Amino acid sequence: MSLHNKILIAKHFKNSVFRNTAVLIIILFIGILLLYAAFSGWQKYTHQRHTSEKYQQQSREDWLKNPDKNPHRMAHYGNFAFRKNTSLSVFEFGMEPFFGNAIFLEAHKQNTANFSEAGFSNSMLRFGEITIAMILQILLPLLIFFIGFNAIAAERENGTLKLILSQGVSWKELLWGKIFGIASVIMMLFVPAIMVLVFIWMLLQNFTISWDETIKLLLFIGFHFIYLMFFCTIAVLISAASATSKKALISLIGIWLIFTIILPRGTQALGAYIYEAPSKIQFNSNIEKDILQQGDSHNPNDVHYKAIKDSLLLAYKVDSVQKLPFNYSGFIMAEGEKISARIYNQHLDTLLQVYDKQNSFSKAISFVNPYIAIKNLSMALSNTDYDSYIDFQKQAEKYRYDMAQKMNALQIKYISNKKQKPGDKPYTIHKNHWADVQEFYYQPKGVFLVLKNEIISIFSIILWVGLLFILIRLAAKNLKAI
């Protein structure tokens, strides 16, 4: 197989593409869209980053500025956890506009993330936002099909296909030459977009680069390159198998619609229908019901906590909680927090299992749809996928639980059991203790955990690449000039 022949075929195809004014206009338009997507992504990233840092700092300052106070009151005063976006989210918004990025953390209660962009936007957000990832994953494949539908079908219609093959060019050389020709056109958009991506990515990190983020960036670029080459190959194979350019164009548009619109929406709807998740109201109601069955830590006559009280009095050989060597209310609050957190986590794990079953449809369909595979990988590497959102929720819940138990421990240790008389100053501890609770810091998932979670998407892409090589070999043996 001659490399020289493939290069000549690729150059000839590229020159023929640029003789078409409509193609030039479309390429220019997509180039402008890429610049707009880069600018809007950078603008959105900087705004969200600034907002998160500003209010996280303000929340921390408000927490530390609290005066001397009872620790239990501080636990109910609460704190905030903010989710900061990563640098690659500039190019892939993923599910971020629909998920909240701030959670109010308080004792005895688990809240969900709020302040999502979708909550403050109009219905146009449902149509998606223009991002570099969206252009690479949806618009460029459509452009590939538009410029590649007649790559070989037109040669067959014009009668030049027999002449090319009769001059010693093999089918394999012709197929690869056309694939490289389409790829050379697409690279005129892809390469500048990647250069802009890398520059903005480095700028957002003040040119201080971590290995983890660097690997994510390289994988982001590499997977998208493979994805585009896949569509170049599909365009040429369909064109070679079609009797006319018109049939090839109709087939390719149908494939594009199935890959990018029908299958993603259909599998998502099917998963949600088969594995129905409870509503937020029902979810919270079930938790509250189970907690009440265990006991109410704020009710001194509750059966569960009365049994704890009796066992403590017996163990310490005293006849009242005021004579215990530690604060009884703080001990009960700590026990209540432990029970409520355990029940919440049990219900949350059950809910997440339902969502995992729903998402399993999407992951499974990636074996027949490369768009879903690249979309899942792109969101995971950019930390804007569903798993990243759940990871943020879990980190925030762990912080909330530790904060509440820290306040309960301070109450147990420093607050007296002695009953206060009317008019007495409430029991408090020094405000310096508030600094014992560390500031919340969200840690995004590392690249190896991302790859582990998306192993199905990676395998599906590998299988697709292998399948295309097989199809090229089969096509080169079985295709006819007429």
XYZ file of C-alpha atoms in Angstrom:
482
model
C 0.000 0.000 0.000
C 1.669 3.188 -1.231
C 1.761 6.173 1.132
C 2.450 8.416 -1.868
C -0.848 7.422 -3.501
C -2.816 8.072 -0.329
C -1.252 11.533 0.070
C -2.038 12.421 -3.551
C -5.649 11.300 -3.152
C -5.965 13.249 0.115
C -4.551 16.442 -1.457
C -6.798 16.143 -4.497
C -9.875 15.676 -2.296
C -8.911 18.610 -0.073
C -8.482 20.887 -3.110
C -11.860 19.813 -4.492
C -13.542 20.568 -1.162
C -12.234 24.126 -1.073
C -13.503 24.797 -4.560
C -16.995 24.616 -3.076
C -18.004 28.067 -1.787
C -20.705 26.634 0.478
C -18.136 24.517 2.331
C -15.901 27.551 2.849
C -18.814 29.504 4.318
C -19.751 26.634 6.657
C -16.137 26.200 7.832
C -15.882 29.943 8.474
C -19.158 29.888 10.386
C -18.059 26.958 12.574
C -14.723 28.690 13.170
C -16.575 31.753 14.454
C -18.718 29.502 16.652
C -15.574 27.941 18.116
C -14.201 31.375 19.024
C -17.519 32.355 20.560
C -17.702 29.078 22.495
C -14.167 29.596 23.839
C -14.928 33.161 24.925
C -18.322 32.368 26.495
C -16.861 29.329 28.262
C -13.999 31.378 29.682
C -16.423 34.107 30.751
C -18.744 31.636 32.448
C -15.859 29.848 34.175
C -14.322 33.034 35.584
C -17.704 34.312 36.763
C -18.630 31.072 38.520
C -15.149 30.652 39.987
C -15.162 34.203 41.315
C -18.665 33.797 42.750
C -17.845 30.477 44.443
C -14.609 31.780 45.967
C -16.251 35.024 47.073
C -19.147 33.395 48.895
C -17.078 30.520 50.250
C -14.762 33.092 51.819
C -17.698 35.152 53.066
C -19.306 32.041 54.562
C -16.047 31.214 56.334
C -15.686 34.737 57.680
C -19.280 34.766 58.927
C -18.666 31.453 60.697
C -15.524 32.697 62.435
C -17.083 36.058 63.362
C -19.763 34.428 65.488
C -19.524 35.537 69.136
C -19.273 33.252 72.165
C -22.176 30.872 71.766
C -23.566 27.487 72.699
C -22.055 24.880 70.317
C -25.492 23.447 69.552
C -26.631 26.847 68.315
C -23.545 26.996 66.121
C -24.386 23.601 64.658
C -27.778 24.969 63.653
C -26.236 28.225 62.437
C -24.652 26.084 59.763
C -22.190 26.638 56.963
C -22.016 26.542 53.180
C -20.213 24.269 50.763
C -19.489 25.598 47.273
C -18.490 23.509 44.287
C -15.717 25.110 42.270
C -15.491 24.157 38.616
C -12.339 22.781 37.006
C -10.433 24.322 34.101
C -11.681 21.787 31.525
C -15.282 22.763 32.305
C -14.592 25.821 30.137
C -14.952 23.540 27.127
C -17.523 21.044 28.391
C -20.386 22.360 30.556
C -21.964 18.913 30.782
C -24.671 18.710 33.444
C -23.301 21.647 35.398
C -26.030 24.132 34.351
C -28.677 21.785 35.762
C -26.955 20.878 39.038
C -26.631 23.218 41.962
C -23.198 24.351 43.117
C -23.914 25.354 46.727
C -25.243 23.396 49.712
C -26.321 24.771 53.082
C -24.930 22.527 55.812
C -26.678 22.295 59.186
C -27.169 19.876 62.059
C -29.714 17.032 61.792
C -30.600 17.867 58.196
C -29.136 17.019 54.800
C -29.852 19.562 52.082
C -29.371 19.201 48.347
C -27.383 21.485 46.078
C -29.116 24.682 44.997
C -28.596 27.706 42.747
C -28.274 25.878 39.448
C -28.049 27.969 36.315
C -31.136 26.260 34.901
C -33.125 27.466 37.892
C -32.467 31.072 36.910
C -32.666 30.655 33.119
C -35.423 30.471 30.577
C -36.426 27.346 28.676
C -33.827 28.008 25.953
C -31.239 26.305 28.149
C -32.964 23.015 27.363
C -31.661 23.304 23.807
C -28.113 23.228 25.125
C -25.340 25.770 25.247
C -22.712 26.402 22.623
C -19.490 24.895 23.915
C -16.315 23.680 22.251
C -17.252 20.128 23.204
C -20.693 20.485 21.612
C -19.163 21.778 18.368
C -16.594 18.964 18.294
C -19.129 16.260 19.128
C -22.156 17.369 17.071
C -21.378 20.034 14.464
C -18.037 18.746 13.179
C -19.415 15.215 12.526
C -22.227 16.848 10.540
C -19.650 18.867 8.586
C -17.662 15.683 7.971
C -20.722 14.019 6.508
C -21.485 17.086 4.400
C -18.054 17.171 2.772
C -17.557 13.391 2.658
C -20.876 12.055 1.351
C -19.669 12.259 -2.267
C -16.054 11.275 -1.592
C -16.367 8.063 -3.631
C -20.022 8.050 -4.711
C -19.388 11.067 -6.958
C -16.420 9.280 -8.548
C -18.682 6.323 -9.296
C -21.385 8.584 -10.795
C -18.877 10.465 -12.959
C -17.258 7.285 -14.213
C -13.837 8.318 -12.875
C -13.755 5.567 -10.245
C -12.878 2.901 -12.830
C -10.123 5.126 -14.220
C -8.577 5.628 -10.774
C -8.617 1.923 -9.984
C -7.297 0.994 -13.437
C -4.211 3.171 -12.848
C -2.965 0.865 -10.121
C -4.630 2.498 -7.100
C -6.062 -0.141 -4.763
C -9.346 0.171 -2.926
C -7.509 0.337 0.384
C -5.356 3.245 -0.842
C -8.420 5.023 -2.174
C -10.381 4.600 1.057
C -7.516 5.753 3.261
C -6.697 8.623 0.916
C -10.263 9.918 1.087
C -10.319 9.503 4.895
C -7.091 11.513 5.220
C -8.476 14.100 2.811
C -11.573 14.687 4.944
C -9.449 14.650 8.106
C -7.090 17.301 6.671
C -10.059 19.627 6.174
C -11.434 18.997 9.659
C -8.004 19.455 11.247
C -8.055 23.055 9.997
C -10.779 23.610 12.605
C -9.748 21.037 15.197
C -6.088 22.067 15.566
C -6.753 25.815 16.105
C -9.550 24.929 18.544
C -7.147 22.727 20.522
C -4.495 25.457 20.516
C -7.008 27.929 21.931
C -8.154 25.271 24.415
C -4.635 24.645 25.702
C -3.833 28.362 25.986
C -7.014 29.160 27.936
C -6.528 26.050 30.082
C -3.014 27.161 31.024
C -4.113 30.772 31.542
C -6.849 29.753 33.968
C -4.279 27.868 36.039
C -1.784 30.759 35.944
C 0.525 28.441 33.967
C 0.954 26.194 37.000
C 0.164 22.715 35.711
C -0.575 19.558 37.678
C 0.012 16.085 36.276
C -3.573 15.079 36.967
C -5.072 17.972 35.009
C -2.510 17.566 32.228
C -3.416 13.910 31.719
C -7.098 14.848 31.660
C -6.429 17.478 29.001
C -4.418 15.097 26.832
C -7.117 12.443 27.109
C -9.766 15.030 26.263
C -7.874 15.957 23.081
C -6.985 12.374 22.158
C -10.483 10.961 22.539
C -12.006 13.775 20.481
C -9.424 13.234 17.731
C -10.304 9.526 17.574
C -13.994 10.426 17.588
C -13.637 12.741 14.569
C -11.527 10.193 12.678
C -14.297 7.684 13.304
C -16.817 9.916 11.499
C -14.352 10.530 8.656
C -14.136 6.764 8.179
C -17.902 6.276 8.356
C -18.432 9.011 5.740
C -16.032 7.360 3.286
C -17.379 3.830 3.831
C -20.998 4.900 3.339
C -20.025 6.907 0.258
C -18.142 3.916 -1.170
C -21.082 1.576 -0.551
C -23.699 3.918 -2.059
C -24.686 3.893 -5.714
C -25.242 7.663 -5.772
C -24.195 10.717 -3.792
C -27.824 11.405 -2.905
C -28.252 8.002 -1.254
C -24.981 8.474 0.606
C -26.062 11.894 1.933
C -29.444 10.602 3.107
C -27.811 7.627 4.849
C -25.218 9.814 6.601
C -27.777 12.350 7.790
C -29.849 9.475 9.166
C -26.808 8.098 11.014
C -26.049 11.553 12.437
C -29.625 11.994 13.667
C -29.661 8.554 15.289
C -26.263 9.002 16.958
C -26.622 12.570 18.271
C -30.346 13.039 18.888
C -32.547 9.953 18.823
C -30.488 7.396 20.761
C -29.271 9.766 23.542
C -32.768 11.082 24.268
C -34.426 7.706 23.788
C -32.158 5.740 26.109
C -32.399 8.409 28.794
C -36.199 8.391 28.665
C -36.335 4.575 28.602
C -34.055 4.261 31.627
C -36.119 6.764 33.629
C -39.331 4.941 32.658
C -38.160 1.439 33.590
C -36.358 2.461 36.791
C -38.569 5.156 38.246
C -36.984 7.261 40.969
C -38.969 8.729 43.881
C -39.707 12.441 43.901
C -37.739 14.762 46.153
C -40.750 15.165 48.454
C -41.223 11.400 48.741
C -37.490 10.875 49.320
C -37.379 13.398 52.187
C -40.653 12.078 53.616
C -39.307 8.506 53.757
C -36.180 9.700 55.570
C -38.175 11.678 58.112
C -40.476 8.722 58.704
C -37.576 6.359 59.418
C -35.876 8.882 61.704
C -39.068 9.299 63.760
C -39.298 5.519 64.092
C -35.787 5.489 65.549
C -36.583 8.327 67.926
C -36.605 12.112 68.310
C -33.430 13.396 69.961
C -35.169 16.707 70.805
C -37.952 14.921 72.740
C -36.826 14.096 76.318
C -39.635 11.531 76.680
C -38.741 9.595 73.525
C -38.532 5.855 74.226
C -35.224 5.307 72.413
C -33.412 8.182 74.054
C -34.990 7.515 77.454
C -33.387 4.065 77.315
C -30.019 5.707 76.607
C -30.587 8.048 79.539
C -31.386 5.183 81.920
C -28.311 3.218 80.810
C -26.051 6.264 81.376
C -27.474 6.898 84.836
C -26.934 3.253 85.698
C -23.402 3.172 84.323
C -22.305 6.307 86.189
C -24.379 5.424 89.307
C -26.181 8.771 89.511
C -29.864 9.629 89.749
C -30.042 12.595 87.347
C -28.383 13.715 84.110
C -27.173 16.881 85.872
C -24.769 14.700 87.859
C -23.168 13.116 84.782
C -19.499 14.137 84.210
C -20.315 15.406 80.720
C -23.085 17.348 79.020
C -26.013 14.991 78.520
C -27.753 17.090 75.834
C -24.612 17.150 73.730
C -24.286 13.384 74.031
C -27.907 12.906 72.903
C -27.447 15.327 69.998
C -24.378 13.388 68.870
C -26.349 10.133 69.013
C -29.231 11.702 67.078
C -26.862 13.040 64.444
C -25.316 9.606 64.035
C -28.710 7.962 63.563
C -30.093 10.567 61.154
C -26.905 10.514 59.053
C -26.975 6.716 58.859
C -30.627 6.693 57.747
C -30.025 9.447 55.194
C -27.045 7.631 53.700
C -29.043 4.402 53.469
C -31.833 6.143 51.542
C -29.334 8.017 49.403
C -27.511 4.806 48.476
C -30.839 3.244 47.455
C -31.681 6.282 45.332
C -28.252 6.283 43.695
C -28.703 2.625 42.786
C -31.859 3.603 40.883
C -30.005 6.377 39.071
C -27.149 4.013 38.290
C -29.615 1.609 36.692
C -31.048 4.482 34.640
C -27.583 5.543 33.523
C -26.661 1.947 32.695
C -28.823 2.237 29.568
C -26.748 5.151 28.359
C -23.467 3.393 29.092
C -24.577 0.187 27.406
C -25.769 2.009 24.299
C -22.276 3.517 23.893
C -21.300 0.208 22.285
C -23.582 1.119 19.370
C -23.248 4.894 19.596
C -19.805 6.551 19.832
C -21.394 9.931 20.554
C -22.643 8.739 23.952
C -19.214 7.284 24.741
C -17.352 10.510 23.922
C -19.966 12.601 25.726
C -19.615 10.545 28.902
C -15.817 10.718 28.750
C -15.812 14.427 27.987
C -18.060 15.257 30.949
C -16.139 12.972 33.305
C -12.751 14.472 32.384
C -14.221 17.971 32.771
C -15.758 17.097 36.158
C -19.219 18.077 34.922
C -20.876 14.654 34.873
C -23.417 13.046 37.191
C -20.777 11.144 39.175
C -18.923 14.383 39.922
C -22.101 15.979 41.230
C -22.765 12.995 43.513
C -19.137 13.100 44.663
C -19.606 16.755 45.642
C -22.783 15.868 47.559
C -20.952 13.140 49.481
C -17.971 15.356 50.303
C -20.330 18.073 51.542
C -22.303 15.573 53.650
C -19.115 14.253 55.257
C -18.091 17.821 56.078
C -21.565 18.568 57.489
C -21.515 15.479 59.689
C -18.006 16.215 61.003
C -18.986 19.840 61.695
C -22.114 18.833 63.632
C -20.267 16.206 65.644
C -17.455 18.650 66.378
C -20.032 21.053 67.869
C -21.633 18.196 69.814
C -18.218 17.191 71.167
C -17.579 20.767 72.316
C -20.962 20.826 74.034
C -20.265 17.513 75.771
C -16.881 18.731 76.992
C -17.458 22.375 77.908
C -21.164 22.948 78.608
C -22.356 22.349 82.155
C -25.204 19.976 83.027
C -26.422 22.280 85.741
C -29.937 23.583 85.190
C -30.084 27.327 84.669
C -32.458 29.612 86.489
C -34.608 32.197 84.727
C -32.489 35.211 83.897
C -29.166 33.338 83.982
C -26.739 33.957 81.118
C -26.896 31.078 78.615
C -24.002 28.647 78.657
C -21.462 29.485 75.955
C -17.913 28.634 74.913
C -15.233 30.927 73.539
C -15.515 31.870 69.873
C -11.953 30.647 69.212
C -13.371 27.118 69.088
C -15.141 27.893 65.792
C -11.770 27.731 64.050
C -11.559 24.038 65.025
C -13.906 23.365 62.089
C -11.786 23.481 58.949
C -12.963 25.307 55.843
C -14.737 23.179 53.235
C -12.671 22.443 50.141
C -14.077 20.421 47.284
C -11.597 17.958 45.781
C -12.429 16.868 42.199
C -11.980 13.241 41.229
C -8.529 12.204 40.025
C -7.921 11.023 36.482
C -7.530 7.349 37.414
C -10.882 7.294 39.221
C -12.465 9.018 36.215
C -11.089 6.388 33.842
C -12.209 3.602 36.167
C -15.769 4.963 36.242
C -15.824 5.368 32.456
C -14.201 2.057 31.557
C -17.253 1.044 29.508
C -16.996 4.182 27.364
C -13.275 3.578 26.825
C -13.852 -0.038 25.812
C -16.624 0.978 23.434
C -14.343 3.459 21.655
C -11.601 0.828 21.360
C -14.107 -1.633 19.909
C -15.383 0.961 17.443
C -11.857 1.704 16.232
C -11.155 -2.001 15.806
C -14.455 -2.504 13.975
C -13.688 0.307 11.530
C -10.319 -1.203 10.624
C -12.105 -4.488 9.932
C -14.743 -2.731 7.821
C -12.058 -0.987 5.756
C -10.361 -4.315 5.053
C -13.675 -5.928 4.103
C -14.670 -2.975 1.934
C -11.335 -3.020 0.126
C -11.922 -6.676 -0.816
C -15.608 -6.540 -1.744
C -16.334 -3.095 -3.214
C -16.913 -2.782 -6.944
C -16.283 0.145 -9.240
C -19.793 -0.035 -10.696
